[in-house]
Coordinates of C-alpha atoms in Angstrom, one line a residue:
Chain A
M1150 CA 0.7 -12.3 19.1
M1151 CA -2.0 -14.2 17.3
A1152 CA -1.7 -14.5 13.6
S1153 CA -4.9 -12.4 13.2
Q1154 CA -3.4 -9.6 15.2
I1155 CA -0.2 -9.7 13.1
L1156 CA -2.2 -9.5 9.9
A1157 CA -4.3 -6.6 11.2
Q1158 CA -1.2 -4.4 11.4
F1159 CA -0.8 -4.4 7.6
Q1160 CA -4.3 -3.6 6.5
A1161 CA -5.0 -0.4 4.7
T1162 CA -6.8 2.3 6.6
G1163 CA -7.8 4.5 3.6
V1164 CA -5.8 7.5 4.8
E1165 CA -3.5 7.5 1.8
T1166 CA -6.1 6.6 -0.8
C1167 CA -9.3 8.3 0.3
F1168 CA -9.1 10.6 3.4
H1169 CA -6.4 12.9 2.0
D1170 CA -8.5 16.1 1.5
R1171 CA -7.2 16.5 -2.0
H1172 CA -10.5 15.7 -3.8
I1173 CA -12.2 18.6 -5.6
S1174 CA -15.9 19.1 -4.8
P1175 CA -16.4 15.5 -3.9
Q1176 CA -19.9 14.0 -3.7
I1177 CA -19.3 10.3 -3.1
Y1178 CA -16.1 10.5 -0.9
A1179 CA -17.2 13.8 0.8
G1180 CA -16.8 13.8 4.6
L1181 CA -15.4 10.3 5.0
D1182 CA -12.8 9.4 7.7
G1183 CA -12.9 5.6 7.8
S1184 CA -14.9 5.3 10.9
N1185 CA -18.1 7.0 9.7
W1186 CA -19.5 4.4 7.4
R1187 CA -22.5 3.3 9.5
L1188 CA -26.1 4.2 8.8
K1189 CA -26.3 7.0 11.4
D1190 CA -23.2 8.6 10.0
Y1191 CA -24.5 8.4 6.5
Q1192 CA -27.8 9.9 7.5
A1193 CA -26.0 12.7 9.3
R1194 CA -24.3 13.5 5.9
G1195 CA -27.8 13.7 4.2
G1196 CA -27.9 10.1 3.4
Y1197 CA -31.3 8.5 2.5
A1198 CA -32.8 11.9 2.0
A1199 CA -33.1 11.2 -1.7
L1200 CA -34.9 8.0 -1.0
R1201 CA -37.3 9.8 1.4
K1202 CA -37.9 12.5 -1.2
M1203 CA -38.6 9.9 -3.9
L1204 CA -41.0 7.8 -1.7
A1205 CA -42.8 10.9 -0.3
A1206 CA -41.6 10.0 3.2
D1207 CA -40.6 13.6 3.8
G1208 CA -44.1 15.1 3.3
A1209 CA -43.5 16.2 -0.3
P1210 CA -45.4 14.7 -3.2
G1211 CA -42.6 12.2 -4.1
L1212 CA -41.3 11.2 -7.5
T1213 CA -42.7 8.8 -10.1
P1214 CA -40.4 6.2 -11.7
D1215 CA -40.6 8.3 -14.9
Q1216 CA -39.5 11.4 -13.1
V1217 CA -36.5 9.5 -11.5
I1218 CA -35.4 8.3 -15.0
A1219 CA -35.9 11.8 -16.5
T1220 CA -33.8 13.3 -13.7
V1221 CA -31.0 10.8 -14.3
K1222 CA -31.1 11.4 -18.0
E1223 CA -30.9 15.2 -17.5
S1224 CA -27.9 14.7 -15.2
A1225 CA -25.8 13.2 -18.1
L1226 CA -24.6 10.5 -15.7
R1227 CA -22.6 8.0 -17.7
G1228 CA -21.7 4.5 -16.7
R1229 CA -18.6 4.6 -14.4
G1230 CA -17.6 1.0 -15.0
G1231 CA -15.8 1.6 -18.3
A1232 CA -18.2 2.0 -21.2
G1233 CA -19.6 5.4 -20.3
F1234 CA -23.1 4.5 -21.5
P1235 CA -25.8 7.1 -20.5
T1236 CA -27.3 5.6 -17.3
G1237 CA -30.8 7.2 -17.7
L1238 CA -31.0 5.7 -21.2
K1239 CA -30.0 2.3 -20.0
W1240 CA -32.7 2.4 -17.3
S1241 CA -35.3 3.4 -19.9
F1242 CA -34.6 0.1 -21.8
M1243 CA -36.0 -2.0 -19.0
P1244 CA -39.5 -3.3 -19.9
R1245 CA -42.0 -1.6 -17.7
Q1246 CA -45.0 -4.0 -17.8
F1247 CA -43.0 -7.3 -17.7
P1248 CA -45.1 -9.8 -15.8
G1249 CA -42.3 -11.8 -14.2
Q1250 CA -39.3 -11.1 -12.0
K1251 CA -36.8 -8.4 -13.0
Y1252 CA -33.3 -8.0 -11.5
L1253 CA -30.9 -5.2 -10.6
V1254 CA -27.2 -6.0 -10.4
C1255 CA -24.3 -3.9 -9.1
N1256 CA -21.0 -4.7 -10.7
S1257 CA -18.4 -4.3 -7.9
D1258 CA -16.1 -6.9 -9.5
E1259 CA -13.4 -4.3 -9.7
G1260 CA -10.5 -6.1 -11.4
E1261 CA -9.3 -3.8 -14.2
P1262 CA -5.7 -3.3 -13.4
G1263 CA -5.3 0.2 -12.0
T1264 CA -8.8 0.5 -10.5
C1265 CA -9.4 0.6 -6.8
K1266 CA -12.2 3.2 -6.4
D1267 CA -15.2 1.0 -5.8
R1268 CA -13.4 -0.8 -2.9
D1269 CA -13.1 2.6 -1.1
I1270 CA -16.8 3.4 -1.8
L1271 CA -18.0 0.1 -0.5
Q1272 CA -15.6 0.1 2.5
F1273 CA -16.1 3.7 3.6
N1274 CA -19.5 4.7 2.3
P1275 CA -21.5 1.5 1.7
H1276 CA -24.9 3.0 2.3
I1277 CA -24.6 5.4 -0.7
V1278 CA -24.5 2.3 -3.0
I1279 CA -27.5 0.8 -1.2
E1280 CA -29.5 4.0 -1.5
G1281 CA -28.6 4.4 -5.2
M1282 CA -29.7 0.8 -5.9
V1283 CA -33.0 1.2 -4.1
I1284 CA -33.7 4.4 -6.2
A1285 CA -32.7 2.6 -9.4
A1286 CA -34.9 -0.4 -8.5
Y1287 CA -37.9 1.9 -7.9
A1288 CA -37.3 3.6 -11.2
M1289 CA -37.4 0.4 -13.1
G1290 CA -39.9 -1.5 -11.0
I1291 CA -37.4 -4.1 -9.8
S1292 CA -37.9 -6.0 -6.5
V1293 CA -34.6 -8.1 -6.2
G1294 CA -31.0 -7.0 -6.5
Y1295 CA -27.5 -8.3 -6.1
N1296 CA -24.2 -6.6 -5.5
Y1297 CA -21.4 -8.8 -6.9
I1298 CA -18.2 -7.9 -5.1
H1299 CA -14.6 -8.6 -6.2
G1300 CA -13.5 -11.8 -4.4
E1301 CA -10.2 -10.4 -3.4
I1302 CA -11.7 -7.7 -1.1
F1303 CA -13.4 -10.0 1.4
K1304 CA -13.3 -7.5 4.2
T1305 CA -15.3 -5.1 2.0
Y1306 CA -17.8 -7.8 1.3
D1307 CA -18.3 -8.4 5.0
R1308 CA -18.7 -4.6 5.5
F1309 CA -21.3 -4.4 2.8
E1310 CA -23.3 -7.3 4.4
E1311 CA -23.2 -5.4 7.7
A1312 CA -24.5 -2.2 6.0
L1313 CA -27.3 -4.2 4.4
E1314 CA -28.4 -5.5 7.8
E1315 CA -28.4 -1.9 9.1
A1316 CA -30.6 -0.8 6.2
R1317 CA -33.0 -3.7 6.6
A1318 CA -33.4 -3.1 10.3
A1319 CA -34.1 0.6 9.6
G1320 CA -36.8 -0.1 7.0
L1321 CA -34.8 1.3 4.2
L1322 CA -34.5 -2.1 2.5
G1323 CA -36.9 -5.0 2.3
D1324 CA -40.7 -5.0 2.3
A1325 CA -42.7 -1.7 2.4
I1326 CA -39.6 0.6 2.3
L1327 CA -40.2 3.7 4.5
G1328 CA -43.9 2.7 4.8
S1329 CA -44.5 2.8 1.0
A1330 CA -45.8 0.1 -1.2
F1331 CA -42.3 -0.5 -2.7
N1332 CA -40.4 -3.6 -1.9
F1333 CA -36.7 -4.3 -2.7
Q1334 CA -34.5 -7.2 -1.5
L1335 CA -30.8 -6.6 -1.9
H1336 CA -28.1 -9.2 -1.4
A1337 CA -24.3 -9.3 -1.4
V1338 CA -22.4 -11.8 -3.5
H1339 CA -18.7 -12.4 -3.9
G1340 CA -16.6 -13.5 -6.8
F1341 CA -13.5 -15.7 -6.4
G1342 CA -10.8 -14.4 -8.8
A1343 CA -11.8 -14.0 -12.4
Y1344 CA -11.1 -10.7 -14.2
I1345 CA -13.6 -11.7 -16.9
C1346 CA -16.5 -11.5 -14.4
G1347 CA -16.3 -7.8 -14.6
E1348 CA -17.8 -8.2 -18.1
E1349 CA -21.6 -7.9 -17.5
T1350 CA -22.8 -11.1 -19.1
A1351 CA -19.9 -13.1 -17.6
L1352 CA -20.9 -11.7 -14.2
L1353 CA -24.5 -12.9 -14.8
E1354 CA -23.2 -16.4 -15.6
S1355 CA -21.2 -16.3 -12.4
L1356 CA -24.2 -15.2 -10.4
E1357 CA -26.0 -18.2 -11.8
G1358 CA -23.3 -20.4 -10.4
K1359 CA -21.4 -21.1 -13.5
K1360 CA -18.0 -20.5 -15.2
G1361 CA -17.8 -16.8 -16.0
Q1362 CA -17.9 -17.1 -19.8
P1363 CA -19.6 -14.1 -21.5
R1364 CA -22.8 -14.4 -23.5
F1365 CA -23.5 -13.2 -27.0
K1366 CA -25.2 -9.8 -27.2
P1367 CA -27.9 -9.3 -28.3
P1368 CA -30.0 -10.3 -26.5
F1369 CA -28.9 -7.6 -24.0
P1370 CA -29.4 -8.1 -20.3
A1371 CA -32.4 -5.7 -20.4
S1372 CA -34.3 -8.4 -22.2
F1373 CA -32.4 -11.6 -21.2
G1374 CA -30.3 -11.2 -18.1
M1375 CA -30.1 -13.0 -14.8
Y1376 CA -31.9 -16.3 -15.0
G1377 CA -33.1 -15.1 -18.5
K1378 CA -35.1 -12.3 -16.9
P1379 CA -34.8 -8.5 -17.7
T1380 CA -31.8 -7.2 -15.8
T1381 CA -30.0 -3.9 -15.4
I1382 CA -26.3 -3.9 -14.4
N1383 CA -24.5 -0.7 -13.3
N1384 CA -21.1 -0.1 -11.8
T1385 CA -20.8 0.7 -8.1
E1386 CA -19.7 4.3 -8.7
T1387 CA -22.7 4.8 -11.0
F1388 CA -25.2 3.8 -8.3
A1389 CA -23.2 5.9 -5.7
A1390 CA -23.8 9.0 -7.9
V1391 CA -27.6 8.6 -7.9
P1392 CA -28.6 9.8 -4.5
W1393 CA -26.8 13.2 -5.0
I1394 CA -28.7 13.6 -8.4
I1395 CA -32.1 12.9 -6.9
R1396 CA -31.4 15.2 -4.0
N1397 CA -30.0 18.1 -6.0
G1398 CA -31.5 17.6 -9.4
G1399 CA -30.2 16.5 -12.8
A1400 CA -29.3 20.0 -13.9
A1401 CA -27.1 20.6 -10.8
Y1402 CA -25.2 17.3 -11.4
L1403 CA -24.6 18.2 -15.1
A1404 CA -23.4 21.6 -14.0
C1405 CA -20.7 19.9 -11.8
G1406 CA -19.1 18.5 -14.9
K1407 CA -19.2 19.5 -18.5
P1408 CA -21.8 19.0 -21.3
N1409 CA -22.5 15.3 -22.0
N1410 CA -20.2 14.4 -19.0
G1411 CA -22.1 15.2 -15.8
G1412 CA -20.9 15.2 -12.2
T1413 CA -17.7 14.1 -10.5
K1414 CA -15.6 11.1 -11.3
I1415 CA -13.2 9.1 -9.1
Y1416 CA -9.8 8.5 -10.6
S1417 CA -7.6 5.8 -9.2
V1418 CA -4.1 7.2 -9.8
S1419 CA -1.4 4.5 -9.6
G1420 CA 2.2 4.0 -10.7
D1421 CA 4.9 6.7 -10.8
V1422 CA 3.3 9.5 -8.8
E1423 CA 4.2 10.8 -5.3
K1424 CA 0.8 10.1 -3.8
P1425 CA -1.1 7.2 -5.4
G1426 CA -4.7 7.1 -4.4
N1427 CA -8.3 7.7 -5.4
Y1428 CA -9.2 11.3 -6.3
E1429 CA -12.7 12.5 -6.9
V1430 CA -12.8 15.5 -9.1
P1431 CA -15.4 17.1 -11.5
M1432 CA -15.6 15.7 -15.0
G1433 CA -13.5 17.9 -17.3
T1434 CA -10.8 18.5 -14.8
P1435 CA -7.5 19.0 -16.7
F1436 CA -5.2 16.0 -16.4
A1437 CA -2.4 18.3 -15.3
R1438 CA -4.4 19.3 -12.3
L1439 CA -5.2 15.6 -11.4
L1440 CA -1.5 14.8 -11.7
E1441 CA -0.7 17.8 -9.4
I1442 CA -3.1 16.7 -6.7
A1443 CA -1.6 13.2 -6.9
G1444 CA 1.7 14.8 -5.9
G1445 CA 3.2 15.0 -9.4
V1446 CA 5.5 12.5 -11.0
R1447 CA 7.6 10.5 -8.5
S1448 CA 11.1 11.6 -7.5
G1449 CA 10.9 14.7 -9.7
R1450 CA 11.2 12.6 -12.9
Q1451 CA 9.6 13.4 -16.2
L1452 CA 6.3 12.1 -17.3
K1453 CA 6.7 9.6 -20.1
A1454 CA 3.2 8.2 -20.8
V1455 CA -0.2 7.6 -19.2
I1456 CA -2.7 4.8 -19.5
P1457 CA -5.8 6.9 -18.8
G1458 CA -8.6 4.4 -18.2
G1459 CA -7.3 1.1 -16.8
S1460 CA -4.9 -1.4 -18.4
S1461 CA -7.2 -2.0 -21.4
A1462 CA -7.1 1.6 -22.5
P1463 CA -4.6 2.6 -25.2
I1464 CA -1.5 4.3 -23.7
L1465 CA -1.0 8.0 -24.5
P1466 CA 2.4 9.9 -24.6
A1467 CA 2.9 12.6 -22.1
A1468 CA 2.5 15.5 -24.5
V1469 CA -0.9 14.3 -25.7
M1470 CA -2.0 13.5 -22.1
M1471 CA -1.0 16.9 -20.7
D1472 CA -3.5 18.5 -23.2
C1473 CA -6.4 16.4 -22.1
T1474 CA -9.2 17.0 -19.7
M1475 CA -10.4 14.1 -17.7
D1476 CA -13.8 13.2 -19.3
Y1477 CA -15.1 10.6 -21.7
D1478 CA -15.1 12.9 -24.8
S1479 CA -11.6 14.5 -24.3
I1480 CA -9.9 11.2 -23.8
A1481 CA -11.7 9.5 -26.7
K1482 CA -10.7 12.4 -28.9
A1483 CA -7.1 11.9 -28.0
G1484 CA -7.3 8.2 -29.1
S1485 CA -7.9 6.4 -25.8
M1486 CA -10.7 5.9 -23.4
L1487 CA -11.6 7.0 -19.9
G1488 CA -12.6 3.5 -19.1
S1489 CA -12.9 2.9 -15.4
G1490 CA -10.9 6.0 -14.5
A1491 CA -7.8 4.1 -13.6
V1492 CA -4.9 6.4 -14.4
I1493 CA -1.6 4.5 -14.6
V1494 CA 1.3 6.9 -14.7
L1495 CA 4.7 5.9 -16.2
D1496 CA 7.8 8.1 -15.8
D1497 CA 10.8 8.4 -18.1
S1498 CA 12.7 5.5 -16.5
R1499 CA 10.1 3.0 -17.8
C1500 CA 10.6 0.5 -20.6
M1501 CA 7.4 0.2 -22.7
V1502 CA 8.2 -3.3 -23.9
K1503 CA 8.5 -4.5 -20.3
S1504 CA 5.3 -2.7 -19.3
L1505 CA 3.5 -4.3 -22.2
Q1506 CA 5.0 -7.7 -21.4
R1507 CA 3.2 -7.7 -18.0
L1508 CA -0.1 -6.6 -19.5
S1509 CA -0.1 -9.1 -22.3
Y1510 CA 0.7 -11.9 -19.8
F1511 CA -2.4 -10.7 -17.8
Y1512 CA -4.8 -10.9 -20.8
M1513 CA -3.5 -14.4 -21.7
H1514 CA -4.0 -15.5 -18.1
E1515 CA -7.5 -14.1 -17.8
S1516 CA -8.9 -15.1 -21.3
C1517 CA -11.8 -17.3 -20.5
G1518 CA -10.9 -19.6 -23.4
Q1519 CA -14.3 -19.4 -25.2
C1520 CA -13.4 -17.6 -28.4
T1521 CA -10.5 -18.9 -30.5
P1522 CA -9.1 -15.4 -31.5
C1523 CA -8.7 -14.4 -27.9
R1524 CA -7.7 -17.8 -26.4
E1525 CA -5.0 -18.4 -29.0
G1526 CA -4.3 -14.7 -29.8
T1527 CA -3.6 -13.5 -26.3
G1528 CA -1.0 -16.3 -25.8
W1529 CA 0.6 -15.5 -29.1
L1530 CA 0.8 -11.8 -28.2
S1531 CA 2.2 -12.6 -24.8
R1532 CA 4.9 -14.9 -26.2
M1533 CA 5.9 -12.4 -28.8
V1534 CA 6.2 -9.5 -26.5
D1535 CA 8.2 -11.8 -24.2
R1536 CA 10.7 -12.6 -26.8
V1537 CA 11.2 -9.0 -27.8
E1538 CA 11.7 -8.1 -24.2
N1539 CA 14.2 -10.9 -23.8
G1540 CA 16.3 -9.9 -26.8
Q1541 CA 15.1 -12.7 -29.1
G1542 CA 12.7 -10.6 -31.2
R1543 CA 12.7 -10.4 -34.9
A1544 CA 12.5 -7.2 -37.1
S1545 CA 9.1 -8.4 -38.3
D1546 CA 7.7 -8.9 -34.9
M1547 CA 6.1 -5.4 -34.6
D1548 CA 4.1 -5.9 -37.7
L1549 CA 3.2 -9.4 -36.6
L1550 CA 2.0 -8.1 -33.2
N1551 CA -0.2 -5.6 -35.0
S1552 CA -1.5 -8.2 -37.3
V1553 CA -2.4 -10.6 -34.4
A1554 CA -4.0 -7.8 -32.5
D1555 CA -6.0 -6.8 -35.6
N1556 CA -7.3 -10.3 -35.9
I1557 CA -8.4 -10.5 -32.3
Q1558 CA -10.1 -7.1 -32.1
G1559 CA -13.7 -7.1 -33.0
R1560 CA -13.8 -10.9 -33.5
T1561 CA -14.7 -12.1 -30.0
I1562 CA -17.9 -12.4 -28.0
C1563 CA -16.8 -9.9 -25.4
A1564 CA -14.5 -7.0 -25.1
L1565 CA -11.6 -8.9 -23.4
G1566 CA -10.2 -9.5 -26.9
D1567 CA -10.3 -5.8 -27.7
A1568 CA -8.8 -5.1 -24.3
A1569 CA -5.8 -7.4 -25.0
A1570 CA -5.3 -5.9 -28.5
M1571 CA -5.6 -2.2 -27.8
P1572 CA -2.6 -1.8 -25.5
V1573 CA -0.4 -3.7 -28.0
R1574 CA -1.4 -1.5 -30.9
A1575 CA -1.1 1.7 -28.9
M1576 CA 2.4 0.8 -27.5
I1577 CA 3.7 0.0 -30.9
K1578 CA 2.1 3.1 -32.4
H1579 CA 3.6 5.5 -29.9
F1580 CA 6.8 3.7 -28.9
R1581 CA 7.8 1.6 -31.9
H1582 CA 11.4 2.8 -31.6
E1583 CA 11.8 1.1 -28.2
F1584 CA 10.6 -2.2 -29.6
E1585 CA 13.0 -1.8 -32.5
Y1586 CA 15.9 -1.0 -30.1
H1587 CA 15.1 -4.2 -28.2
V1588 CA 15.2 -6.2 -31.4
E1589 CA 18.4 -4.6 -32.8
H1590 CA 20.5 -4.3 -29.6
K1591 CA 19.0 -7.2 -27.7
I1592 CA 18.9 -5.0 -24.6
C1593 CA 16.6 -2.5 -23.1
M1594 CA 16.9 1.3 -23.6
V1595 CA 16.1 1.9 -19.9
P1596 CA 17.7 -1.2 -18.2
A1597 CA 17.2 0.1 -14.6
Y1598 CA 13.5 -0.8 -14.7
V1599 CA 12.8 -3.9 -12.6
Chain B
M716 CA -16.2 -32.6 6.8
I717 CA -17.9 -29.2 7.0
S718 CA -18.8 -27.9 10.4
E719 CA -22.3 -27.1 11.6
A720 CA -21.4 -23.4 11.4
G721 CA -20.2 -23.9 7.8
L722 CA -23.5 -25.6 6.9
A723 CA -25.3 -22.7 8.4
R724 CA -23.3 -20.4 6.2
F725 CA -24.3 -22.6 3.2
A726 CA -28.0 -22.1 4.1
R727 CA -27.5 -18.4 4.5
E728 CA -26.0 -18.1 1.0
V729 CA -28.7 -20.3 -0.6
A730 CA -31.4 -18.1 0.9
K731 CA -30.3 -15.2 -1.2
Y732 CA -31.6 -16.8 -4.4
P733 CA -34.9 -18.1 -5.7
A734 CA -35.8 -21.6 -4.4
D735 CA -35.2 -23.1 -7.9
Q736 CA -31.8 -21.4 -8.3
K737 CA -29.7 -22.9 -5.5
Q738 CA -26.8 -23.3 -7.8
S739 CA -26.1 -19.6 -7.6
A740 CA -24.7 -20.2 -4.1
V741 CA -22.0 -22.5 -5.4
M742 CA -19.1 -20.0 -5.3
A743 CA -19.9 -18.9 -1.8
C744 CA -20.2 -22.5 -0.6
L745 CA -16.9 -23.5 -2.1
A746 CA -15.3 -20.5 -0.4
V747 CA -16.7 -21.6 2.9
V748 CA -15.2 -25.1 2.2
Q749 CA -11.8 -23.6 1.4
Q750 CA -11.9 -21.5 4.6
E751 CA -12.6 -24.6 6.7
L752 CA -10.5 -27.2 5.0
G753 CA -7.8 -25.1 3.2
H754 CA -8.6 -26.4 -0.2
V755 CA -11.4 -27.8 -2.4
G756 CA -11.0 -31.5 -3.1
V757 CA -13.2 -33.9 -5.1
E758 CA -15.1 -35.0 -1.9
S759 CA -15.9 -31.4 -1.1
E760 CA -17.1 -30.8 -4.6
K761 CA -19.4 -33.8 -4.3
L762 CA -20.7 -32.5 -0.9
V763 CA -21.5 -29.1 -2.4
A764 CA -23.0 -30.7 -5.5
D765 CA -25.3 -32.8 -3.3
Y766 CA -26.3 -29.8 -1.2
L767 CA -27.1 -27.6 -4.1
G768 CA -28.6 -30.3 -6.4
M769 CA -25.9 -29.9 -9.0
A770 CA -23.9 -32.3 -11.0
P771 CA -20.4 -32.7 -9.5
I772 CA -18.8 -31.8 -12.8
A773 CA -20.6 -28.5 -12.8
V774 CA -19.1 -27.7 -9.4
H775 CA -15.7 -28.8 -10.6
E776 CA -16.0 -26.4 -13.6
V777 CA -16.4 -23.6 -11.0
T778 CA -13.5 -24.7 -8.9
T779 CA -11.2 -24.9 -11.9
F780 CA -12.3 -21.6 -13.5
Y781 CA -11.9 -19.2 -10.6
N782 CA -8.3 -18.4 -9.6
M783 CA -8.7 -18.3 -5.9
Y784 CA -9.9 -21.9 -5.3
N785 CA -7.0 -24.1 -4.1
Q786 CA -7.3 -27.4 -5.9
R787 CA -4.8 -29.1 -3.7
P788 CA -3.6 -28.6 -0.1
L789 CA -1.3 -25.5 0.3
G790 CA 0.7 -24.1 3.1
K791 CA -0.9 -22.7 6.2
Y792 CA -0.6 -19.2 4.8
K793 CA -1.2 -18.6 1.1
L794 CA 0.6 -15.4 0.1
N795 CA -0.6 -13.9 -3.2
V796 CA 1.5 -11.0 -4.3
C797 CA 0.2 -8.8 -7.1
T798 CA 2.7 -8.1 -9.8
N799 CA 0.3 -6.6 -12.4
L800 CA 1.6 -3.4 -14.1
P801 CA 0.4 -0.8 -11.5
C802 CA 2.0 -2.9 -8.8
Q803 CA 5.1 -3.7 -10.9
L804 CA 5.6 0.1 -11.1
R805 CA 5.7 0.3 -7.4
D806 CA 7.9 -2.7 -6.4
G807 CA 5.3 -5.5 -6.6
T808 CA 7.7 -7.7 -8.4
K809 CA 10.5 -6.8 -5.9
A810 CA 8.1 -7.8 -3.1
L811 CA 7.6 -11.2 -4.7
R812 CA 11.4 -11.7 -5.2
H813 CA 12.0 -10.6 -1.6
L814 CA 9.6 -13.2 -0.3
E815 CA 11.1 -15.9 -2.6
H816 CA 14.5 -15.1 -1.1
K817 CA 13.3 -14.9 2.5
L818 CA 11.2 -18.1 2.3
G819 CA 13.8 -20.0 0.1
I820 CA 11.2 -21.0 -2.4
T821 CA 10.1 -19.8 -5.9
M822 CA 6.6 -18.7 -6.6
G823 CA 4.1 -21.5 -6.8
Q824 CA 6.0 -23.5 -4.1
T825 CA 5.3 -24.3 -0.5
T826 CA 7.9 -24.1 2.3
A827 CA 9.1 -27.5 3.6
D828 CA 7.6 -26.8 7.0
G829 CA 4.2 -26.3 5.3
M830 CA 3.8 -22.8 6.7
F831 CA 3.8 -20.7 3.5
T832 CA 2.7 -21.0 -0.1
L833 CA 3.9 -18.1 -2.3
Q834 CA 2.0 -17.2 -5.5
Q835 CA 2.1 -14.4 -8.1
S836 CA -1.4 -13.0 -8.5
E837 CA -3.2 -10.8 -10.9
C838 CA -4.9 -7.5 -10.0
L839 CA -6.2 -7.6 -6.4
G840 CA -8.0 -4.2 -6.9
A841 CA -5.8 -2.3 -4.5
C842 CA -3.5 -0.6 -7.0
A843 CA -2.9 2.6 -5.0
D844 CA -1.7 0.5 -2.0
A845 CA 1.1 -1.3 -3.9
P846 CA 3.0 -3.4 -3.1
V847 CA 0.0 -5.5 -1.9
L848 CA -0.5 -9.1 -1.1
L849 CA -3.5 -11.2 -0.1
V850 CA -3.2 -13.7 2.8
N851 CA -5.5 -16.7 2.7
D852 CA -8.0 -15.1 0.4
R853 CA -9.4 -12.8 3.0
T854 CA -6.8 -10.4 4.4
M855 CA -5.2 -7.7 2.1
C856 CA -1.9 -6.4 3.3
S857 CA -1.0 -3.0 1.9
F858 CA 2.2 -0.9 1.3
M859 CA 4.3 -4.0 1.8
G860 CA 7.9 -2.9 1.5
N861 CA 10.7 -5.4 2.3
E862 CA 10.8 -4.4 6.0
K863 CA 7.1 -5.0 6.4
L864 CA 7.3 -8.2 4.5
D865 CA 9.9 -9.4 7.0
Q866 CA 7.7 -8.4 9.9
L867 CA 4.8 -10.2 8.4
V868 CA 6.7 -13.5 7.8
D869 CA 8.6 -13.4 11.1
G870 CA 5.3 -12.6 13.0
L871 CA 3.4 -15.4 11.4
M872 CA 6.3 -17.8 12.0
A873 CA 6.4 -16.8 15.7
A874 CA 2.6 -17.2 16.0
G875 CA 3.2 -20.8 15.0
V876 CA 0.2 -23.1 14.8
A877 CA -2.3 -20.7 16.4
P878 CA -4.8 -19.7 13.7

């Protein structure tokens, strides 16, 4: 066999992560089977109907840009990349009468550990992102856009390029879209391995062909973005939510979720569950229900803790988590954040020190080196957690870890510093006794964990 | 040297950006170089710099900042195994150890026959597929338990020099 044939045997098909029929009222993943990603399939599912409605290509009067933004505001769609900022409000920040070029950017640089939802959107339903971006571009009067795709998912990048070609050939992208006066050029771009480029201003630097080092904010991208021009950046899943909202109305989308948290959300459930995968469920779904559809805790073990929003989100003990519903407000109230929707599940065989050791190493590795508190602090944190894990910790290390974390958080240009500090503080807050056990006994409480 | 087809891919990437912003294509051009030559050396950086009208040091900054660029020649197959927490919870680290044992090298090394380079990597964005590994930047292999890792390595060994 050829090497390419051998490699092909091991590629994911999406059956486990996406086509499992355990979503609840899905909008973005609805009706997907892995082979129906092409334009004709998307149109058969009602795709591009929102674009036709907006551009009056279906005989109706069409929508003005203001009407599109008002609809998105009404939907209570919040940014799916991690910050949860209201999307309609973000769109309204773009200057309307700006004389020069403006840009639209899709952040598909999905690298937050635990998160793999955008990959399945782009791989199995790429046109929903294209349609969402065209609608957004129209609403903000933008004529050029880029979709920056995580460098490690190259097949997905190729797939998106192919979908773009289909959309261009069908007059859904490019000049005079659907015969209207609206033009929008959209291009695919890939990263090449840098977690920091998921930060929006680092992503802009990367798009400009530079090292991905974040910029000071303000100025925000809406006034000084790509090439210094007004730019709006949204996450892949955010754009993918837009066609449904335009087709069915903002009120209908809001009604799918709960107040202030409209629509459905895709959760990437990983770690100690029977069926890891992506699950699209309405906002406000109880965590217990999400855990149930992911097959429950693996091997009948007990739930110990959950990181509810990607590796940067503070960990929550099982009892707290089981009382949460999965939406921005409930998780924030419990002391963590919904983040990107990556739910990392840990069972009762897991050592918290060892888990934190791997995360702290990650933040040290991915710090861009620009700000001293982060560059030096992430290394310091990593080395300290390392020595506690290896039985060389000191009784004062927990307080020192907290102190270093305190001196990183809020003192850096971007949120990577906070992202490195928050897991440390939360682990010590909730599981201090495990750290103390390591220091005192020089071994782990749960030694079976490899 | 970059092939004609490679140069055509350079041009295609440059065309995505405004005429005065050719530098934006630097990451894509370097990825093309790596796919053709296996790594990005100083001469390649110079070539890309000339093509895009950049200072060579600006290209070098990009090569050294992003994790996936190979700054030296590696084995024929670069195996990047994710061991970040979600993967660690589902045997990502075991997969790395298994490959170390099977290939007789430790992570970061290349086998003596030049076939495999084994690396630990950070999140590949396929957390629900763990254990996962990325082969030569472009092919993600999912659910790689030890048996499948053996099949992969044995298969690639048998395929020999054919790309």
